[in-house]
Amino acid sequence: MMHTRISALVVSLFLSSCAGSLHQPAAQRADARAQTDSITIALWHLDEAAGQILSDSGPLGLNGLAGTGTRAVPGVASAGLRFLGDPESYVVAPLHPGQQLLPASFTVEAWIRPSDLSTGSLQTIAAQWTAGKGKQNWILGVMSDTLLTDDAIGRGFRVATSHPYSLLFIYNSAGATADDPIRVRVSDKSVVPGIWSHIAVTYDAGRVRFFRDHKADLDGYHENELRAEERRMQPEPPWPSQSQLTIGNILKAPFTPGLRGVLVSPGLAFAGDIDEVRISTGARSDLVRSPRPKP
């Protein structure tokens, strides 16, 4: 009888341990927390437990304002931010007057855990994109099977991919005119809903590269339904933009601090968790890591 009770206790403790590990945020560990270094432009840890102001740990101090459609949740390193995918689901970081954010070579990275990728054709991770010439710069997001244009995106295009839930990078090239097509690059790997993934895109010397979970995807490729003129254009970096940076959504109009109500695009909202958003100058060399040795 005593042996039976001990065995039952051991089994109970084992199952409790497993259940506890399943409820821990996936991949929560110290090395997932992004660091500020000499090439960091901006870094939002998104770990504020209360309040709507999200601190930028980078040198520019671009503190973000979170909409009411966001919630603090356990993140990949400590806390993260949940985006509910509604019209109040956004973070906006206003730039200083006359400030431009991205250099000619850059890296944008984040940890993401989508909850539902079936809503909308594009879910925005981070962007600098509002209405008006010189303000439609770039969007990093996750797409479904087919991406169709939206009034908030602008000039019409259609992108189809055989990789549903692929990372997508949209940008306007430097010196583009209203008649020039938007440039689009798509990754060759899919993002998995419900799982934390580290994602990144780099732009350097006309080359767009995607990274997922510290492994390089194939170079971002043109989709076969882009206009032929786009493929003939020489590689150029994205437009130097003075548009405000957003996380989890994009703006339909410039945001003015102190005013209630932000015109966002709910059809382009991210649904799920985002953590550790960092923008850096240059293509970071630490995006690929060697596999951990097995014990």
Short mmCIF file of C-alpha atoms in Angstrom, two decimals:
data_model
loop_
_atom_site.label_atom_id
_atom_site.label_comp_id
_atom_site.label_asym_id
_atom_site.label_seq_id
_atom_site.Cartn_x
_atom_site.Cartn_y
_atom_site.Cartn_z
CA MET A 1 0.00 0.00 0.00
CA MET A 2 2.84 2.38 0.93
CA HIS A 3 4.65 1.56 -2.33
CA THR A 4 1.45 2.29 -4.28
CA ARG A 5 1.03 5.67 -2.55
CA ILE A 6 4.65 6.65 -3.20
CA SER A 7 4.34 5.66 -6.86
CA ALA A 8 1.14 7.67 -7.21
CA LEU A 9 2.83 10.66 -5.57
CA VAL A 10 5.81 10.42 -7.94
CA VAL A 11 3.49 10.24 -10.95
CA SER A 12 1.47 13.17 -9.65
CA LEU A 13 4.59 15.30 -9.13
CA PHE A 14 5.86 14.39 -12.61
CA LEU A 15 2.57 15.33 -14.27
CA SER A 16 2.42 18.58 -12.29
CA SER A 17 5.93 19.40 -13.44
CA CYS A 18 5.02 18.76 -17.07
CA ALA A 19 1.85 20.78 -16.79
CA GLY A 20 3.78 23.64 -15.23
CA SER A 21 6.31 23.62 -18.06
CA LEU A 22 3.52 23.66 -20.64
CA HIS A 23 2.11 26.80 -19.07
CA GLN A 24 5.46 28.57 -19.14
CA PRO A 25 5.90 30.98 -22.07
CA ALA A 26 7.71 29.03 -24.81
CA ALA A 27 11.41 29.78 -25.10
CA GLN A 28 11.35 32.15 -22.10
CA ARG A 29 15.01 32.60 -21.31
CA ALA A 30 17.56 35.28 -20.57
CA ASP A 31 19.26 35.19 -23.99
CA ALA A 32 15.98 36.08 -25.71
CA ARG A 33 16.11 39.59 -24.24
CA ALA A 34 17.49 41.99 -26.86
CA GLN A 35 20.40 44.18 -25.83
CA THR A 36 21.23 47.78 -26.68
CA ASP A 37 24.58 47.94 -28.46
CA SER A 38 26.55 50.31 -30.67
CA ILE A 39 24.32 49.72 -33.73
CA THR A 40 20.94 49.82 -31.97
CA ILE A 41 18.62 52.55 -33.25
CA ALA A 42 15.56 51.69 -31.16
CA LEU A 43 14.56 48.87 -28.80
CA TRP A 44 11.20 48.27 -27.18
CA HIS A 45 11.21 45.45 -24.60
CA LEU A 46 7.41 45.79 -24.28
CA ASP A 47 7.62 44.57 -20.69
CA GLU A 48 5.84 47.40 -18.91
CA ALA A 49 3.42 45.86 -16.43
CA ALA A 50 1.04 48.81 -16.30
CA GLY A 51 0.34 52.06 -18.09
CA GLN A 52 0.29 52.93 -21.78
CA ILE A 53 3.83 54.35 -22.20
CA LEU A 54 6.33 51.82 -23.57
CA SER A 55 9.96 52.82 -23.12
CA ASP A 56 12.50 52.83 -25.91
CA SER A 57 15.85 51.59 -24.59
CA GLY A 58 17.69 52.90 -27.67
CA PRO A 59 19.56 56.19 -27.97
CA LEU A 60 16.67 58.13 -29.57
CA GLY A 61 14.18 57.72 -26.73
CA LEU A 62 11.23 57.00 -29.02
CA ASN A 63 8.80 55.97 -26.31
CA GLY A 64 5.67 54.28 -27.62
CA LEU A 65 2.01 54.77 -26.76
CA ALA A 66 -0.07 51.59 -26.54
CA GLY A 67 -3.71 51.53 -27.57
CA THR A 68 -6.39 50.10 -25.32
CA GLY A 69 -6.57 46.97 -27.48
CA THR A 70 -3.29 45.68 -26.00
CA ARG A 71 -2.58 43.69 -22.85
CA ALA A 72 0.55 42.90 -20.83
CA VAL A 73 1.20 39.13 -20.90
CA PRO A 74 4.11 36.77 -20.15
CA GLY A 75 6.65 37.28 -22.93
CA VAL A 76 9.60 35.44 -24.35
CA ALA A 77 12.11 36.98 -21.92
CA SER A 78 9.99 38.59 -19.21
CA ALA A 79 6.74 40.36 -20.13
CA GLY A 80 5.39 41.00 -23.61
CA LEU A 81 2.44 42.72 -25.25
CA ARG A 82 -0.73 41.08 -26.57
CA PHE A 83 -2.49 42.67 -29.54
CA LEU A 84 -6.19 41.91 -29.73
CA GLY A 85 -6.48 42.69 -33.45
CA ASP A 86 -9.11 45.41 -33.02
CA PRO A 87 -9.09 49.13 -33.96
CA GLU A 88 -7.42 50.03 -30.63
CA SER A 89 -4.73 47.38 -31.04
CA TYR A 90 -1.50 49.26 -31.79
CA VAL A 91 1.67 50.86 -30.47
CA VAL A 92 2.75 54.16 -32.03
CA ALA A 93 6.15 55.76 -31.46
CA PRO A 94 6.14 59.36 -32.74
CA LEU A 95 9.43 60.52 -34.24
CA HIS A 96 11.01 63.83 -33.32
CA PRO A 97 10.35 66.68 -35.82
CA GLY A 98 12.43 66.23 -38.97
CA GLN A 99 13.79 62.88 -37.75
CA GLN A 100 14.39 59.92 -40.08
CA LEU A 101 14.59 56.46 -38.58
CA LEU A 102 16.08 53.96 -41.01
CA PRO A 103 19.53 54.25 -42.62
CA ALA A 104 20.34 52.81 -46.06
CA SER A 105 21.24 49.48 -44.42
CA PHE A 106 19.22 48.16 -41.48
CA THR A 107 17.74 45.28 -39.48
CA VAL A 108 14.23 44.99 -38.02
CA GLU A 109 13.61 42.09 -35.62
CA ALA A 110 11.09 40.92 -33.02
CA TRP A 111 9.72 37.93 -31.18
CA ILE A 112 6.16 37.09 -32.23
CA ARG A 113 3.50 34.55 -31.23
CA PRO A 114 0.48 34.89 -33.55
CA SER A 115 -2.81 33.64 -32.15
CA ASP A 116 -4.89 33.67 -35.33
CA LEU A 117 -3.45 34.29 -38.79
CA SER A 118 -6.72 33.70 -40.62
CA THR A 119 -8.00 37.24 -39.96
CA GLY A 120 -7.12 39.71 -42.69
CA SER A 121 -4.68 39.22 -45.53
CA LEU A 122 -1.77 40.97 -43.79
CA GLN A 123 -0.96 41.23 -40.10
CA THR A 124 1.48 44.03 -39.31
CA ILE A 125 4.42 43.40 -36.99
CA ALA A 126 6.11 46.79 -37.37
CA ALA A 127 5.89 49.58 -39.94
CA GLN A 128 6.51 53.14 -40.98
CA TRP A 129 3.57 53.70 -43.29
CA THR A 130 0.97 56.48 -43.42
CA ALA A 131 -0.80 58.36 -46.17
CA GLY A 132 1.17 60.90 -48.18
CA LYS A 133 4.30 61.04 -50.32
CA GLY A 134 7.46 60.35 -48.35
CA LYS A 135 5.53 58.68 -45.52
CA GLN A 136 4.93 55.24 -47.06
CA ASN A 137 8.23 53.64 -46.19
CA TRP A 138 8.06 49.98 -45.11
CA ILE A 139 5.88 47.27 -43.53
CA LEU A 140 7.06 44.01 -41.94
CA GLY A 141 4.21 41.57 -41.47
CA VAL A 142 2.78 38.08 -41.86
CA MET A 143 0.59 37.27 -44.85
CA SER A 144 -2.02 34.64 -45.57
CA ASP A 145 -2.35 32.79 -48.89
CA THR A 146 -3.09 35.93 -50.90
CA LEU A 147 -2.36 39.55 -50.13
CA LEU A 148 -4.59 42.16 -51.75
CA THR A 149 -4.09 45.90 -51.62
CA ASP A 150 -5.74 48.06 -48.99
CA ASP A 151 -6.46 51.79 -48.97
CA ALA A 152 -3.94 52.16 -46.18
CA ILE A 153 -1.24 50.44 -48.23
CA GLY A 154 -1.78 52.41 -51.42
CA ARG A 155 -1.09 51.62 -55.08
CA GLY A 156 -2.68 48.37 -56.16
CA PHE A 157 -0.85 45.10 -56.39
CA ARG A 158 -1.57 41.43 -55.82
CA VAL A 159 0.77 38.91 -54.25
CA ALA A 160 0.17 35.15 -54.14
CA THR A 161 2.43 32.73 -52.31
CA SER A 162 2.64 28.98 -51.89
CA HIS A 163 3.84 29.52 -48.29
CA PRO A 164 0.87 30.62 -46.17
CA TYR A 165 1.77 32.66 -43.10
CA SER A 166 5.01 33.83 -44.68
CA LEU A 167 6.90 36.90 -43.55
CA LEU A 168 6.38 39.80 -45.92
CA PHE A 169 8.41 42.99 -46.37
CA ILE A 170 6.84 45.83 -48.35
CA TYR A 171 8.74 49.01 -49.13
CA ASN A 172 8.94 52.02 -51.40
CA SER A 173 12.32 52.62 -52.95
CA ALA A 174 14.20 55.89 -52.65
CA GLY A 175 13.08 58.42 -55.24
CA ALA A 176 9.95 56.46 -56.15
CA THR A 177 7.14 58.35 -57.84
CA ALA A 178 3.40 57.85 -57.62
CA ASP A 179 3.57 55.69 -60.75
CA ASP A 180 6.32 53.40 -59.49
CA PRO A 181 5.23 50.05 -58.03
CA ILE A 182 5.62 49.09 -54.40
CA ARG A 183 8.40 46.58 -53.79
CA VAL A 184 7.53 43.31 -52.08
CA ARG A 185 9.69 40.51 -50.72
CA VAL A 186 8.37 37.25 -49.23
CA SER A 187 10.11 34.67 -47.07
CA ASP A 188 10.17 30.98 -47.91
CA LYS A 189 9.19 29.75 -44.43
CA SER A 190 5.89 29.88 -42.56
CA VAL A 191 5.24 31.32 -39.12
CA VAL A 192 3.42 28.90 -36.80
CA PRO A 193 0.45 30.24 -34.78
CA GLY A 194 0.71 29.76 -31.02
CA ILE A 195 4.50 29.40 -31.05
CA TRP A 196 7.08 32.04 -30.16
CA SER A 197 9.38 32.73 -33.12
CA HIS A 198 12.24 35.17 -33.47
CA ILE A 199 11.88 36.89 -36.85
CA ALA A 200 14.08 39.44 -38.60
CA VAL A 201 14.51 41.17 -41.94
CA THR A 202 17.66 42.88 -43.16
CA TYR A 203 18.24 45.27 -46.03
CA ASP A 204 21.78 45.76 -47.28
CA ALA A 205 23.02 46.84 -50.73
CA GLY A 206 19.72 46.03 -52.41
CA ARG A 207 19.46 42.60 -50.78
CA VAL A 208 16.51 41.67 -48.55
CA ARG A 209 17.01 38.66 -46.27
CA PHE A 210 14.67 37.00 -43.78
CA PHE A 211 15.59 35.10 -40.62
CA ARG A 212 13.40 32.91 -38.44
CA ASP A 213 14.46 31.37 -35.15
CA HIS A 214 18.07 32.39 -35.83
CA LYS A 215 18.23 30.57 -39.15
CA ALA A 216 18.43 32.29 -42.53
CA ASP A 217 15.62 31.81 -45.01
CA LEU A 218 16.27 32.13 -48.70
CA ASP A 219 16.70 35.70 -49.86
CA GLY A 220 13.36 37.44 -50.12
CA TYR A 221 12.06 36.80 -53.61
CA HIS A 222 9.78 38.68 -56.00
CA GLU A 223 6.32 37.24 -56.34
CA ASN A 224 5.37 36.28 -59.87
CA GLU A 225 2.43 38.68 -60.09
CA LEU A 226 4.37 41.89 -59.51
CA ARG A 227 4.45 44.36 -62.37
CA ALA A 228 7.28 43.81 -64.85
CA GLU A 229 8.55 47.38 -64.32
CA GLU A 230 9.37 46.52 -60.71
CA ARG A 231 11.73 43.74 -61.74
CA ARG A 232 13.61 46.07 -64.08
CA MET A 233 14.27 48.72 -61.44
CA GLN A 234 17.74 48.88 -59.92
CA PRO A 235 18.02 47.98 -56.21
CA GLU A 236 17.48 51.01 -54.02
CA PRO A 237 17.01 51.35 -50.28
CA PRO A 238 13.60 52.25 -48.85
CA TRP A 239 12.50 55.84 -48.78
CA PRO A 240 13.94 57.85 -45.89
CA SER A 241 10.67 58.25 -44.01
CA GLN A 242 9.54 60.64 -41.33
CA SER A 243 6.44 58.57 -40.69
CA GLN A 244 5.80 57.49 -37.12
CA LEU A 245 6.74 53.93 -36.29
CA THR A 246 3.97 51.54 -35.35
CA ILE A 247 3.92 48.04 -33.86
CA GLY A 248 1.00 45.69 -34.43
CA ASN A 249 -0.84 47.92 -36.91
CA ILE A 250 -0.34 50.78 -39.39
CA LEU A 251 -1.66 54.35 -39.38
CA LYS A 252 -4.10 55.81 -41.86
CA ALA A 253 -3.14 59.35 -40.81
CA PRO A 254 -0.33 60.92 -38.73
CA PHE A 255 -0.78 60.55 -34.98
CA THR A 256 -0.77 63.68 -32.81
CA PRO A 257 0.21 63.12 -29.15
CA GLY A 258 -2.49 64.22 -26.73
CA LEU A 259 -5.39 63.58 -29.10
CA ARG A 260 -7.75 60.69 -28.51
CA GLY A 261 -8.57 58.35 -31.35
CA VAL A 262 -5.93 57.04 -33.71
CA LEU A 263 -6.84 56.26 -37.32
CA VAL A 264 -5.47 52.75 -37.79
CA SER A 265 -6.27 49.95 -40.21
CA PRO A 266 -8.06 47.17 -38.27
CA GLY A 267 -7.83 44.89 -41.31
CA LEU A 268 -4.03 45.02 -41.01
CA ALA A 269 -3.86 44.50 -37.24
CA PHE A 270 -1.72 41.80 -35.64
CA ALA A 271 -3.52 39.24 -33.46
CA GLY A 272 -1.22 37.69 -30.88
CA ASP A 273 1.84 38.53 -28.80
CA ILE A 274 4.89 40.63 -29.72
CA ASP A 275 8.05 41.11 -27.67
CA GLU A 276 11.56 42.57 -27.94
CA VAL A 277 11.26 44.78 -31.03
CA ARG A 278 14.68 46.11 -32.12
CA ILE A 279 15.80 48.23 -35.07
CA SER A 280 19.51 48.42 -35.89
CA THR A 281 21.74 50.10 -38.42
CA GLY A 282 23.33 47.64 -40.82
CA ALA A 283 22.58 43.96 -41.37
CA ARG A 284 23.20 42.41 -37.95
CA SER A 285 25.73 39.58 -37.89
CA ASP A 286 24.24 37.86 -34.82
CA LEU A 287 20.93 36.76 -36.35
CA VAL A 288 22.17 33.22 -37.04
CA ARG A 289 23.16 31.09 -34.08
CA SER A 290 24.68 27.63 -33.91
CA PRO A 291 22.42 24.91 -32.49
CA ARG A 292 22.86 24.24 -28.80
CA PRO A 293 24.88 21.07 -28.15
CA LYS A 294 22.82 18.16 -26.89
CA PRO A 295 23.59 17.11 -23.32
#
